[in-house]
Coordinates of C-alpha atoms in Angstrom, one line a residue:
M1 CA -44.2 -4.4 -57.0
E2 CA -45.3 -1.7 -60.1
K3 CA -47.5 1.1 -58.1
L4 CA -46.4 2.6 -54.6
H5 CA -47.7 0.7 -51.8
H6 CA -48.5 3.9 -49.1
V7 CA -49.8 7.2 -50.8
S8 CA -50.1 9.7 -47.3
N9 CA -53.6 10.1 -47.3
L10 CA -53.4 13.5 -48.4
Y11 CA -53.6 12.7 -51.8
Y12 CA -56.9 10.4 -53.3
I13 CA -56.7 7.1 -53.6
P14 CA -58.7 4.5 -55.5
E15 CA -57.9 1.9 -54.6
Q16 CA -59.5 3.3 -51.0
A17 CA -62.2 4.8 -52.7
I18 CA -63.2 1.4 -54.5
L19 CA -62.9 -0.4 -51.3
A20 CA -65.4 2.4 -49.2
K21 CA -67.7 2.0 -52.2
W22 CA -68.3 -1.9 -51.5
L23 CA -68.5 -1.3 -47.8
T24 CA -71.2 1.2 -47.8
D25 CA -72.8 -0.4 -50.8
N26 CA -72.5 -3.6 -48.8
S27 CA -73.7 -2.0 -45.3
C28 CA -76.5 -0.1 -43.6
A29 CA -73.1 2.6 -43.8
D30 CA -72.2 5.9 -45.5
F31 CA -68.8 6.5 -44.8
A32 CA -65.7 4.0 -44.1
F33 CA -61.9 5.3 -42.3
F34 CA -59.6 2.4 -42.5
C35 CA -57.0 1.7 -40.3
N36 CA -54.3 -0.8 -39.7
S37 CA -56.1 -3.2 -37.3
G38 CA -59.2 -4.5 -35.4
A39 CA -57.7 -2.5 -32.4
E40 CA -57.7 0.9 -34.2
A41 CA -61.2 0.5 -35.4
N42 CA -62.5 0.7 -32.0
E43 CA -60.3 3.4 -31.0
A44 CA -62.2 5.3 -33.7
A45 CA -65.5 4.5 -33.0
I46 CA -64.8 5.1 -29.6
K47 CA -63.1 8.6 -30.4
L48 CA -66.6 8.7 -32.6
A49 CA -68.9 8.1 -29.4
R50 CA -66.9 10.9 -28.2
K51 CA -66.6 13.9 -29.8
H52 CA -71.0 12.8 -31.2
A53 CA -71.5 13.5 -27.3
S54 CA -69.4 16.4 -26.8
L55 CA -71.6 18.3 -29.6
R56 CA -74.4 17.1 -27.4
G57 CA -73.3 19.0 -24.7
I58 CA -71.6 16.2 -22.8
T59 CA -68.9 16.5 -20.9
D60 CA -68.7 13.1 -19.5
P61 CA -69.6 10.2 -22.1
M62 CA -69.8 6.8 -21.2
I63 CA -69.6 3.5 -23.2
I64 CA -71.6 0.6 -21.9
T65 CA -69.8 -2.3 -23.1
A66 CA -70.8 -5.8 -22.0
H67 CA -68.4 -8.0 -19.2
Q68 CA -66.7 -10.4 -20.8
S69 CA -66.1 -9.0 -24.0
F70 CA -63.1 -8.1 -25.6
H71 CA -62.3 -5.2 -27.9
G72 CA -59.0 -4.6 -28.2
R73 CA -55.4 -4.1 -26.6
T74 CA -55.0 -0.3 -26.6
L75 CA -55.4 1.2 -23.8
A76 CA -59.0 2.6 -24.5
T77 CA -60.3 -0.6 -26.6
I78 CA -58.4 -2.9 -23.3
S79 CA -60.5 -1.0 -21.3
A80 CA -64.1 -0.8 -23.3
T81 CA -63.3 -4.7 -22.9
G82 CA -65.4 -5.9 -20.1
Q83 CA -62.8 -9.1 -18.5
P84 CA -60.3 -8.0 -15.6
K85 CA -58.0 -10.5 -16.0
Y86 CA -56.6 -7.9 -19.4
H87 CA -56.4 -4.3 -17.4
E88 CA -54.1 -5.8 -14.6
G89 CA -50.7 -4.4 -14.7
F90 CA -52.4 -1.3 -16.8
T91 CA -54.6 0.4 -14.3
Y92 CA -53.1 4.2 -13.4
G93 CA -54.1 4.1 -9.1
G94 CA -56.5 1.3 -9.8
E95 CA -58.4 2.4 -12.7
M96 CA -58.2 1.7 -16.5
V97 CA -59.6 4.8 -19.0
Q98 CA -62.4 6.2 -17.7
G99 CA -65.8 6.6 -19.4
F100 CA -66.5 2.6 -19.4
D101 CA -69.2 0.8 -17.7
Y102 CA -70.1 -2.8 -18.6
V103 CA -73.1 -4.8 -18.0
E104 CA -74.2 -9.0 -18.2
Y105 CA -74.7 -9.3 -21.8
N106 CA -78.1 -10.2 -23.7
N107 CA -79.8 -8.9 -20.6
I108 CA -82.2 -7.1 -21.2
E109 CA -82.5 -5.7 -17.7
D110 CA -79.4 -4.5 -16.5
L111 CA -78.8 -2.6 -19.8
Q112 CA -82.5 -0.7 -19.2
K113 CA -81.3 0.0 -16.0
K114 CA -77.4 0.8 -17.4
V115 CA -78.3 3.1 -19.0
A116 CA -81.1 5.4 -17.1
E117 CA -78.3 5.9 -14.2
L118 CA -76.1 7.4 -16.4
N119 CA -78.3 9.4 -18.2
E120 CA -78.5 10.8 -15.0
T121 CA -75.5 13.3 -14.2
P122 CA -74.1 13.3 -10.2
P123 CA -75.1 15.8 -8.2
E124 CA -71.4 16.5 -7.5
L125 CA -71.4 16.8 -11.2
A126 CA -73.4 19.1 -11.8
K127 CA -72.3 21.6 -9.4
I128 CA -69.7 22.7 -11.2
G129 CA -71.2 22.4 -14.6
R130 CA -70.5 18.8 -16.2
K131 CA -72.7 16.6 -17.9
R132 CA -73.3 13.0 -17.8
G133 CA -74.8 10.4 -20.0
V134 CA -74.3 7.5 -22.3
A135 CA -72.4 8.4 -25.8
A136 CA -72.1 4.6 -26.8
I137 CA -73.4 1.4 -26.6
M138 CA -70.7 -0.6 -28.2
L139 CA -71.0 -4.8 -28.3
E140 CA -70.2 -7.7 -30.4
A141 CA -72.9 -9.4 -32.1
L142 CA -72.0 -12.6 -31.2
Q143 CA -69.0 -11.7 -28.6
G144 CA -66.0 -14.4 -29.2
E145 CA -63.5 -14.1 -26.6
G146 CA -67.1 -14.4 -23.8
G147 CA -67.8 -17.7 -24.9
L148 CA -68.7 -17.4 -28.3
I149 CA -72.0 -16.3 -27.0
P150 CA -74.9 -15.4 -30.3
G151 CA -76.2 -11.5 -29.3
T152 CA -80.5 -12.9 -29.3
P153 CA -82.3 -10.3 -31.3
E154 CA -84.7 -9.4 -28.6
Y155 CA -81.4 -8.2 -26.8
F156 CA -79.9 -5.3 -29.8
A157 CA -83.9 -4.4 -30.3
V158 CA -83.4 -3.0 -26.9
A159 CA -80.6 -1.8 -27.3
R160 CA -80.8 0.5 -30.0
Q161 CA -84.4 1.7 -29.3
L162 CA -81.9 3.0 -26.1
A163 CA -79.4 4.1 -28.1
T164 CA -82.2 6.6 -29.6
E165 CA -83.8 7.5 -26.8
S166 CA -80.6 8.7 -25.5
G167 CA -79.3 10.0 -28.4
A168 CA -76.3 7.9 -27.9
L169 CA -74.4 5.7 -31.2
L170 CA -75.1 1.9 -31.1
I171 CA -71.6 0.2 -32.1
C172 CA -71.0 -3.5 -33.4
D173 CA -67.7 -4.4 -32.8
E174 CA -67.3 -7.0 -36.4
V175 CA -64.1 -7.5 -36.1
Q176 CA -64.0 -10.7 -35.3
V177 CA -67.9 -12.2 -36.8
G178 CA -67.9 -9.7 -39.8
M179 CA -66.5 -10.4 -43.4
G180 CA -69.1 -13.4 -43.7
R181 CA -67.8 -15.6 -40.5
S182 CA -71.4 -15.7 -39.2
G183 CA -73.1 -16.8 -42.3
K184 CA -74.1 -13.5 -43.4
L185 CA -71.8 -10.8 -44.6
W186 CA -72.4 -8.6 -41.2
G187 CA -73.0 -9.9 -37.7
Y188 CA -75.6 -7.7 -36.9
Q189 CA -77.7 -9.1 -39.8
N190 CA -78.5 -11.6 -37.4
V191 CA -80.1 -9.8 -34.8
G192 CA -82.1 -7.5 -36.0
V193 CA -80.8 -4.4 -35.9
E194 CA -79.2 -1.6 -37.9
P195 CA -76.0 0.1 -36.0
D196 CA -74.9 3.5 -36.1
V197 CA -71.3 2.9 -36.3
F198 CA -69.7 -1.1 -37.1
T199 CA -65.1 -2.4 -37.8
S200 CA -64.2 -4.4 -38.8
A201 CA -60.5 -6.0 -39.6
K202 CA -59.1 -9.4 -40.0
A203 CA -60.6 -10.8 -42.7
L204 CA -61.4 -8.0 -45.0
G205 CA -57.7 -8.3 -45.8
G206 CA -57.8 -11.6 -46.7
G207 CA -53.9 -11.9 -44.1
V208 CA -52.8 -8.2 -45.5
P209 CA -53.6 -6.2 -42.1
I210 CA -56.0 -3.9 -42.3
G211 CA -59.4 -1.9 -40.3
A212 CA -62.3 0.4 -41.0
M213 CA -64.4 1.9 -39.3
M214 CA -68.1 2.1 -41.3
A215 CA -70.7 4.7 -39.8
K216 CA -74.0 6.0 -40.7
G217 CA -74.2 9.9 -42.2
D218 CA -75.7 11.0 -38.8
A219 CA -73.3 9.7 -37.0
N220 CA -70.2 10.8 -38.5
V221 CA -69.0 14.2 -36.4
F222 CA -66.3 13.4 -37.2
G223 CA -63.8 16.8 -39.1
P224 CA -61.0 17.3 -40.5
G225 CA -58.3 16.9 -37.9
D226 CA -59.7 14.9 -35.9
H227 CA -58.4 11.5 -36.4
A228 CA -55.9 9.7 -38.8
S229 CA -54.0 6.7 -39.7
T230 CA -50.4 6.8 -41.2
Y231 CA -51.1 4.0 -43.3
G232 CA -54.4 3.6 -43.5
G233 CA -56.4 3.5 -46.6
N234 CA -52.9 2.8 -48.4
P235 CA -52.9 1.2 -51.9
L236 CA -52.0 -2.2 -50.8
A237 CA -54.3 -2.9 -48.2
C238 CA -56.8 -1.7 -49.5
A239 CA -56.0 -4.0 -53.1
A240 CA -56.2 -7.1 -51.1
G241 CA -59.3 -5.8 -49.3
I242 CA -61.3 -5.1 -52.6
A243 CA -59.5 -8.6 -53.9
V244 CA -61.3 -10.3 -51.3
A245 CA -64.4 -9.1 -51.9
K246 CA -64.5 -9.7 -55.3
Y247 CA -63.9 -13.8 -54.4
M248 CA -66.1 -13.1 -52.3
A249 CA -68.9 -12.7 -54.5
E250 CA -67.2 -14.5 -57.5
Q251 CA -67.3 -17.5 -55.6
D252 CA -70.0 -17.0 -53.3
I253 CA -68.7 -17.5 -50.3
L254 CA -71.7 -16.7 -48.1
T255 CA -73.3 -20.1 -49.4
N256 CA -70.3 -22.3 -48.9
V257 CA -70.5 -20.6 -44.4
K258 CA -73.9 -22.1 -44.2
A259 CA -73.2 -24.9 -45.6
R260 CA -69.9 -25.9 -44.0
G261 CA -71.1 -24.4 -41.0
E262 CA -74.0 -26.6 -40.4
Q263 CA -71.7 -29.6 -41.9
L264 CA -69.4 -28.7 -39.3
S265 CA -72.8 -28.0 -35.9
Q266 CA -74.4 -32.0 -37.2
G267 CA -70.4 -33.8 -36.8
L268 CA -70.2 -32.1 -33.3
E269 CA -73.4 -32.3 -31.8
S270 CA -73.0 -36.1 -32.8
I271 CA -69.7 -36.1 -31.1
R272 CA -70.9 -34.7 -28.6
K273 CA -74.0 -37.0 -28.0
K274 CA -71.5 -40.0 -28.0
H275 CA -69.3 -38.1 -25.3
P276 CA -71.9 -36.1 -22.7
Q277 CA -69.2 -37.3 -19.8
V278 CA -66.5 -34.3 -22.0
L279 CA -68.8 -32.4 -24.2
G280 CA -71.6 -29.7 -22.9
G281 CA -74.0 -27.4 -25.4
L282 CA -73.3 -26.3 -28.4
R283 CA -73.1 -22.3 -30.1
G284 CA -72.5 -19.9 -32.5
W285 CA -72.8 -18.8 -36.5
G286 CA -71.8 -20.1 -39.9
L287 CA -68.0 -20.7 -39.4
I288 CA -67.3 -18.8 -35.9
K289 CA -69.0 -22.2 -33.5
G290 CA -68.4 -23.1 -29.6
I291 CA -68.7 -26.2 -27.7
E292 CA -68.2 -27.0 -24.3
V293 CA -66.2 -29.2 -22.0
K294 CA -67.9 -29.6 -19.0
D295 CA -66.5 -29.4 -15.6
D296 CA -66.2 -32.2 -15.0
A297 CA -64.9 -33.7 -17.8
G298 CA -61.0 -33.7 -16.3
C299 CA -59.1 -31.1 -18.5
T300 CA -60.2 -27.7 -19.5
A301 CA -61.1 -25.4 -23.2
G302 CA -57.2 -24.8 -23.6
E303 CA -56.3 -28.7 -22.8
L304 CA -58.8 -30.2 -25.1
V305 CA -57.5 -27.9 -27.9
G306 CA -53.5 -28.7 -27.1
D307 CA -55.2 -32.5 -27.9
A308 CA -56.3 -31.1 -30.9
M309 CA -53.5 -29.8 -31.3
K310 CA -51.0 -33.2 -31.1
E311 CA -53.5 -35.3 -33.8
G312 CA -53.1 -32.3 -36.5
L313 CA -55.7 -30.2 -35.5
L314 CA -55.7 -26.8 -34.9
L315 CA -58.6 -24.8 -32.8
V316 CA -58.5 -22.0 -29.8
P317 CA -60.1 -21.1 -26.6
A318 CA -62.9 -18.4 -25.8
G319 CA -62.7 -18.9 -22.3
P320 CA -62.3 -21.6 -19.8
S321 CA -65.2 -24.1 -21.0
V322 CA -65.1 -23.6 -24.8
V323 CA -63.5 -25.2 -27.4
R324 CA -64.0 -22.5 -30.3
F325 CA -63.8 -23.7 -34.3
V326 CA -63.2 -21.0 -36.6
P327 CA -62.1 -22.3 -40.1
P328 CA -61.1 -20.7 -43.7
L329 CA -64.3 -18.8 -44.8
I330 CA -63.5 -21.6 -47.8
V331 CA -63.0 -24.5 -45.7
T332 CA -64.5 -27.6 -48.0
E333 CA -66.2 -30.7 -47.0
E334 CA -63.3 -32.8 -47.1
E335 CA -61.8 -30.1 -44.8
I336 CA -64.7 -30.5 -42.0
D337 CA -65.2 -33.9 -41.9
R338 CA -61.1 -34.2 -41.4
A339 CA -61.2 -32.0 -38.8
L340 CA -64.6 -33.7 -37.2
D341 CA -62.8 -37.0 -37.1
M342 CA -58.8 -35.1 -35.3
F343 CA -61.3 -33.4 -32.9
E344 CA -63.3 -36.7 -31.8
K345 CA -59.8 -38.2 -30.9
A346 CA -58.8 -36.2 -29.0
V347 CA -61.8 -36.0 -27.4
V348 CA -62.1 -40.0 -27.0
K349 CA -58.5 -39.5 -25.6
R350 CA -60.1 -37.3 -22.1
S351 CA -63.1 -40.0 -21.8
K352 CA -60.6 -42.6 -21.1
A353 CA -59.1 -40.7 -19.1

C-alpha cells in the first residue's frame, strides 16, 4: 500500500470527492455523506430528517416507516424497522426510540391517514408549547426482509405528494436494492419518484465497508459538527467505490442484471409450474427475486434454503415464506442455469416428501 488508507475528514480527500461526484452525477442528489455501513447511512438520514423538522418548528418529529421494513441494527434504525421481533430485548419501559410510526406497505389509504394523524398536535402537547409533525416518510423501494415486495408507482407517488405537502422529507433506503441490483442504478427509479434523501451501502464498495447518505440541496440542513464519521469516506473505501462505479460503467453491468434477471425469472416460473404444491408467486426486480413457499408445502422458506445449500446453492429466506435470490451482479448465463438446476433438485425432494 503506497498511500494512506485513512485520513481525517478535516482534510480534503481526492477519492472522496471523485466518488461523491459520481454519485451525484448519477442520481437526483446534490450532496453525499460517507460512513461505513447501511445502518450508519440510515442513522444519518434519520438525524437529517429530525434537524430538517426542527428548523420548521417541530419539537416532536415523527418518521413514518412500513411494517415488515428493515433499516438496520443500531438502536434508532431498528426502531425504524417495522418488525417487533427485532425490538425484543432492546426496549426501555417497553418502548423503542420514540418518533417512529408504521404503516402497511403499498397501502395508500393507510399512509394518508397516518400522515394526517401525525401532522396534528395532541392537545396535551400543544398546551406545553410542543408541536408534532411528520419529519419524513422513510421507505424501501423494494422491501427485502419483508418478503421481496416491490413498491408500486402509485404508492410512491402519493408518498412523494404527502411529504411535499407536509414539508417533510421522502427518504428511500437503497441499501439492499441500490447500485444496480434492481436493473436500474437506484431502486427509486423503478417507482417513478425522486426522494429528497436516499441511502446506499453493501454493493457500493464491492465488499469493502462503505455507506453513503445522499441528499438534494434543500434537504441538506446539516451544518459543521452536526454529524460525522471517523472512518467515513476514507481513501481506501472510496477507492473501492470508484473501482465499482468504473467497472459497472465499462462492463455495462446493468444490461447483464436485466438479462440474467429475466433468465432467473423464467427459470423460477418454470420450476414453479412443475411444483405448484410447493412454490407460489414470483416477484422482484433485476437480480433480487423472491419466490413464495406455500403454507401447505410441508416446509418453510428457511428449510428449503437449507435443502438448496446441500445441493451447493447459497440462498437466503426473506421472512418465513419467501426464498430470496440475490446473485452477484456479474453472474453469467451458465451460472444462472446451474443455480436453477440446484434449486429444482431441492424443490423436487420436498415435492416427494
